[in-house]
Short mmCIF file of C-alpha atoms in Angstrom, two decimals:
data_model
loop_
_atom_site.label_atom_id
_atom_site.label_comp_id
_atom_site.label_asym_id
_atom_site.label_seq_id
_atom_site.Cartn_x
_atom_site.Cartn_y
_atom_site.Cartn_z
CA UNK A 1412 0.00 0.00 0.00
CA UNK A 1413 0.90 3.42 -0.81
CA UNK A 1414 -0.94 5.25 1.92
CA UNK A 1415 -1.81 8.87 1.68
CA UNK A 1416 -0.07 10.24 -1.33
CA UNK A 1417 -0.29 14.00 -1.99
CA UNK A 1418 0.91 15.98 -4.85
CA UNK A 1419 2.50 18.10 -5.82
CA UNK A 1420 5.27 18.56 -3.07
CA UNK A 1421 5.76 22.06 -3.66
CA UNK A 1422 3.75 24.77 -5.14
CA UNK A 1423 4.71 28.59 -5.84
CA UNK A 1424 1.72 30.81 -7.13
CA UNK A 1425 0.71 34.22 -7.51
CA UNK A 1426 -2.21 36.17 -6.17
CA UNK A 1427 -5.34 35.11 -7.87
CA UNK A 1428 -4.41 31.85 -9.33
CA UNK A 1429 -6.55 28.99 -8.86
CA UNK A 1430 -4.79 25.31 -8.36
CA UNK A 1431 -5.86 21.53 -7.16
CA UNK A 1432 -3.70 19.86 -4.36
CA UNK A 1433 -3.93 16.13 -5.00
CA UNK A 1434 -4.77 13.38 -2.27
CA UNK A 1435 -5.47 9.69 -2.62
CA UNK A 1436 -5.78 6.80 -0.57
CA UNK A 1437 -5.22 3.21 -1.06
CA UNK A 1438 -6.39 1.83 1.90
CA UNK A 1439 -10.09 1.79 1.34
CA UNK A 1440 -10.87 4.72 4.04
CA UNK A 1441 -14.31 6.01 4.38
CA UNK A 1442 -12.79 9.28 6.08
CA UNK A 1443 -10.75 11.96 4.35
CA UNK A 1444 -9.58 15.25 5.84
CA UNK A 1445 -7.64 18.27 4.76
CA UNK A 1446 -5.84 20.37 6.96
CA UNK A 1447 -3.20 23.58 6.95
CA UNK A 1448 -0.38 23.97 9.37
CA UNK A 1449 0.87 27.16 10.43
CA UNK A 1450 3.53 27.75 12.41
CA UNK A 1451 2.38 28.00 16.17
CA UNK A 1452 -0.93 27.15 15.46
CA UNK A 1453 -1.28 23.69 15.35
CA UNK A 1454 -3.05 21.53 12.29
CA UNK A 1455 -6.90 23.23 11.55
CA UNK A 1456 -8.87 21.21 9.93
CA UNK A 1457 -10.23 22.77 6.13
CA UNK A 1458 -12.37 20.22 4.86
CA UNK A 1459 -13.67 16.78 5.32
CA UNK A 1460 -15.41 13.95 4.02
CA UNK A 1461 -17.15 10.60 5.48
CA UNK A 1462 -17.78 8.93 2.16
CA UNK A 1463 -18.19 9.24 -1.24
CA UNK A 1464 -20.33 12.64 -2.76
CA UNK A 1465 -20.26 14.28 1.13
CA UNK A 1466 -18.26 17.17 2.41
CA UNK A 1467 -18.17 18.99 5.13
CA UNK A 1468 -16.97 22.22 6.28
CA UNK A 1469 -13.95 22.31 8.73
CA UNK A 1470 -12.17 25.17 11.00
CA UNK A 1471 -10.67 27.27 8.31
CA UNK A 1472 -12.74 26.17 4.85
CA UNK A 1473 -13.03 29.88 3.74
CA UNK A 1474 -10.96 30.08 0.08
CA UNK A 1475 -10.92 26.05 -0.43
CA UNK A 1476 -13.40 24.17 -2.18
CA UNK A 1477 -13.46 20.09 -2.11
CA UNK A 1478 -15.10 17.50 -3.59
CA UNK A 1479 -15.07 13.47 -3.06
CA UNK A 1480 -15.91 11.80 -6.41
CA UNK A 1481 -14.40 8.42 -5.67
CA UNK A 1482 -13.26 6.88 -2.31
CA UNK A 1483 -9.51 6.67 -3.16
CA UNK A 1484 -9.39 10.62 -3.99
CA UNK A 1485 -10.28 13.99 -2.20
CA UNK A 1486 -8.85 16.76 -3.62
CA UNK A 1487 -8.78 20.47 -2.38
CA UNK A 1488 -9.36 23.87 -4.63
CA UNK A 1489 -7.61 26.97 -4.07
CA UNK A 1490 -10.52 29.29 -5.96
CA UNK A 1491 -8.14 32.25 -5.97
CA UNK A 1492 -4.88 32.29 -4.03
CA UNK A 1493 -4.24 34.91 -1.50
CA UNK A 1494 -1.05 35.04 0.42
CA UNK A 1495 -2.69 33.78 3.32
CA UNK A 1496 -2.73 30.82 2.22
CA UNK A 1497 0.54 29.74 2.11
CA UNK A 1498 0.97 26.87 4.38
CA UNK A 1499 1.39 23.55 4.61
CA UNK A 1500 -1.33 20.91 3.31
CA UNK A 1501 -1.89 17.86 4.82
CA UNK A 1502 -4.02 15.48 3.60
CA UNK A 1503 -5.50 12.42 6.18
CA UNK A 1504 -7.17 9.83 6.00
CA UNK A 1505 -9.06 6.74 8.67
CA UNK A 1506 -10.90 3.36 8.21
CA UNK A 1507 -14.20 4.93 9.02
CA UNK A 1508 -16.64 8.19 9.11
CA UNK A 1509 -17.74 8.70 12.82
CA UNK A 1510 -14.32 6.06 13.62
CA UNK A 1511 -13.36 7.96 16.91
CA UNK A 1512 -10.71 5.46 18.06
CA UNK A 1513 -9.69 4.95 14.31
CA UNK A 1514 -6.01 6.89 13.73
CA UNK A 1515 -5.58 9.22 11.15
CA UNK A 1516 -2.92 8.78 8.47
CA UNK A 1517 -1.23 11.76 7.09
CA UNK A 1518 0.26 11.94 3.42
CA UNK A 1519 3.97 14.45 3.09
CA UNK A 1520 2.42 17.35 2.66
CA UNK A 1521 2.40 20.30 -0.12
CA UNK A 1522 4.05 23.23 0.70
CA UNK A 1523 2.37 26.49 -0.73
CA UNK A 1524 3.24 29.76 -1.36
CA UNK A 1525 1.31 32.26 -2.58
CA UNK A 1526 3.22 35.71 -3.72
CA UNK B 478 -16.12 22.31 22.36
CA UNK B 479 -13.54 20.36 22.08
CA UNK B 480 -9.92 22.11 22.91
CA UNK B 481 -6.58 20.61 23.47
CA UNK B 482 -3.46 22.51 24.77
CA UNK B 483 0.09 21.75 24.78
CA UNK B 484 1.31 24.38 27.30
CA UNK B 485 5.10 24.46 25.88
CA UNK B 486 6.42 25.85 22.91
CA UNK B 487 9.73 23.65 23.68
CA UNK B 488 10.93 21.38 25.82
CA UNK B 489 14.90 20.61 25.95
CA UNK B 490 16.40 17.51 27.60
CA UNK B 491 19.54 16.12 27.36
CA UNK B 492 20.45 12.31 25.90
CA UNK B 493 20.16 9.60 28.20
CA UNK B 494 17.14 11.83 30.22
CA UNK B 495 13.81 11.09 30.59
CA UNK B 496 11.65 13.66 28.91
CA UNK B 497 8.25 14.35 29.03
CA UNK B 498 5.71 16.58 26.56
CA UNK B 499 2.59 17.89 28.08
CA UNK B 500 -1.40 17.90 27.04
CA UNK B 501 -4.04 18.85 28.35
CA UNK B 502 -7.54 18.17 27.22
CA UNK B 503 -11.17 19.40 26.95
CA UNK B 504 -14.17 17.35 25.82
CA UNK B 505 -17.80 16.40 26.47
CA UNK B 506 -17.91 12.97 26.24
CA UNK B 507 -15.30 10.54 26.53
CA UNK B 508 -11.82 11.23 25.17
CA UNK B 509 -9.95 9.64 22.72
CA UNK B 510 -6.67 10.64 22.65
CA UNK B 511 -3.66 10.68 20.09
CA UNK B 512 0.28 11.63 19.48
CA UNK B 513 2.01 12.20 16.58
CA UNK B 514 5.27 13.33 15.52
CA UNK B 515 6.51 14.99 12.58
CA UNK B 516 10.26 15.27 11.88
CA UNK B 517 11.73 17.92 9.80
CA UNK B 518 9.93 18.59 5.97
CA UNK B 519 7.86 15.78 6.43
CA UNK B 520 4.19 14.50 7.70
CA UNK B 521 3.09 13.06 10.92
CA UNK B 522 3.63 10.28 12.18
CA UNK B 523 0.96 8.37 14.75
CA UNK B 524 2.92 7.53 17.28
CA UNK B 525 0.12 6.16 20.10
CA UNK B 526 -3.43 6.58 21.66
CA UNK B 527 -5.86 6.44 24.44
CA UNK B 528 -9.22 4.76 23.90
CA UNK B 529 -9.96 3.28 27.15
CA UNK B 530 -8.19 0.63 29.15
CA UNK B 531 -5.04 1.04 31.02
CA UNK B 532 -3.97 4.55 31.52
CA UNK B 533 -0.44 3.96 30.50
CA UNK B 534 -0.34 3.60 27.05
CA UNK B 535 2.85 2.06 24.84
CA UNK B 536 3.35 3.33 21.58
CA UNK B 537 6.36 3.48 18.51
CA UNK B 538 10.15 4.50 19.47
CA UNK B 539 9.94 3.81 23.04
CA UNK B 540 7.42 6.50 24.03
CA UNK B 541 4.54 5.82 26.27
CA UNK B 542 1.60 7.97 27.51
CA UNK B 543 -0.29 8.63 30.49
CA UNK B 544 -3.78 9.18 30.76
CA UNK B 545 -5.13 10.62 33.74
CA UNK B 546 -9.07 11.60 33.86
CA UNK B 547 -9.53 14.03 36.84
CA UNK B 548 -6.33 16.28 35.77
CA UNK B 549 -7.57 15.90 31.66
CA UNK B 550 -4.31 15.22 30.90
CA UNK B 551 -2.32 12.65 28.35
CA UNK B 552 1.48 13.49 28.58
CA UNK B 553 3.64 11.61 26.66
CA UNK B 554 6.79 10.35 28.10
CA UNK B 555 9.76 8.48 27.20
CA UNK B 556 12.55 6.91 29.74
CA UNK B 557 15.60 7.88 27.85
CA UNK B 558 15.67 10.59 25.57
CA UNK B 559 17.43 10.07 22.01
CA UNK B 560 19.05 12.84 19.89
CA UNK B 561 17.06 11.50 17.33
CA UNK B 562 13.80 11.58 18.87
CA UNK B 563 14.19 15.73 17.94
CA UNK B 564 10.71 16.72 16.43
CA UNK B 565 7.82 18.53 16.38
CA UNK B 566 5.08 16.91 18.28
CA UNK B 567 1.10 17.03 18.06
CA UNK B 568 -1.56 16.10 20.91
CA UNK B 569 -5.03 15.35 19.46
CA UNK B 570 -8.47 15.21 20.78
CA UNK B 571 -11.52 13.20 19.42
CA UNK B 572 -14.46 13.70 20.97
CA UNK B 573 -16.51 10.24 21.52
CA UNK B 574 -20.11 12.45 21.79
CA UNK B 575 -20.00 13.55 18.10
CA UNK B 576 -20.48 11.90 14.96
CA UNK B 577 -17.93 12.64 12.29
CA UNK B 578 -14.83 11.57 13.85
CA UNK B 579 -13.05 14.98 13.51
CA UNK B 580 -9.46 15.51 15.42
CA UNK B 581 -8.47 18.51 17.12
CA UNK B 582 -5.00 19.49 17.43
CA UNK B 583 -2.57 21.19 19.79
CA UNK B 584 -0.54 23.37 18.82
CA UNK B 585 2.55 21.64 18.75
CA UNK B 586 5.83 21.07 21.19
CA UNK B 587 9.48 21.05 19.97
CA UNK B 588 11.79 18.67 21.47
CA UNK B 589 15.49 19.46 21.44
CA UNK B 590 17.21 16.28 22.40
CA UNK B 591 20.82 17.47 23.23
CA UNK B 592 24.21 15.01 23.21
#
């Protein structure tokens, strides 16, 4: 198994720009989660999903859009970049929606900046 | 709401010492309770977790955690410190009373692990 993947690893855009950060799963997870980390502040949570066709709104979801076609893939879409967005991305995934004692795995990351 | 703290930016402890990161908690219903670590440019790593059970959990690397109700705390602790055990480190909360399974993070503890 390949995990969490996410792509790309490193992103540089300018104001305005829209993009797609990848993430896909191979482990057949019903739960898939997107979240930012900033430097003192932790991981927030952006987006998440319990299943196939549902989303729901995290912490910070202003600016991001997702959707969840598939189970394998949730990606996340920066409408128009500001440069408060530049973070980290962290895409995470568990074995099921509502799964409190299930752990969370977390793909590498995609580091963004936005000029 | 659910809140976790991690009430130190840093913690430094030199090799061969025990060490031990702090986390404190706030939920509704019944806690379940993660670590993670994430080493330099790359994701996190689960490291253990509290679901119920014994209150001293045993997790990856050596490191073990305590979970104590009436003080809503889950430090983690290891006997021997490591140079390599340097990293950023994340507490997380579920909270067993809602539905979606969503994890709430700390905001993150350095350890410096000094020869």
């Amino acid at each position: 198994n390949a995990g969490v993947t996410q792509t790309p690893k490193f992103q540089v855009l300018k104001t305005g720009q829209s993009m797609t950060l990848q993430c896909a799963q191979d482990m057949n997870h019903e739960y898939m989660s997107w979240y930012r980390q900033d430097p003192g502040m932790g991981l927030r949570l952006i987006h998440y999903s319990v299943g196939a066709g549902i989303t729901d709104q995290g912490e910070v979801p202003n600016g991001y859009n997702v959707s969840r076609s598939t189970t394998e893939d949730f990606p996340l879409r920066l409408l128009s970049a500001a440069p408060s967005q530049t973070s980290v991305y962290f895409c995470a995934s568990s074995y099921r929606a509502g799964g409190h004692t299930d752990t969370q795995y977390f793909g590498p990351g995609t580091r963004l900046t936005v000029l | 709401a659910q809140s976790v703290a991690q009430p130190e930016d840093q913690v430094n402890v030199a090799e061969g010492n025990p060490l031990t990161v702090k986390c404190t908690y706030s939920v509704s219903g019944n806690p379940y309770l993660f670590w993670y670590v994430q080493y330099p440019n790359r994701g996190l790593q689960f490291l253990l977790k509290y679901i119920t059970g014994d209150n001293l959990v045993k997790g990856s690397y050596g490191f073990e955690a305590e979970f104590n109700k009436s003080q809503t705390s889950f430090h983690l602790k290891k006997p021997s410190a490591l140079v390599s055990d340097s990293a950023l480190y994340f507490c997380a909360v579920r909270d067993g009373s809602g539905n979606t399974g969503k994890l709430i993070f700390g905001q993150g503890t350095t350890l410096q692990v000094k020869p």
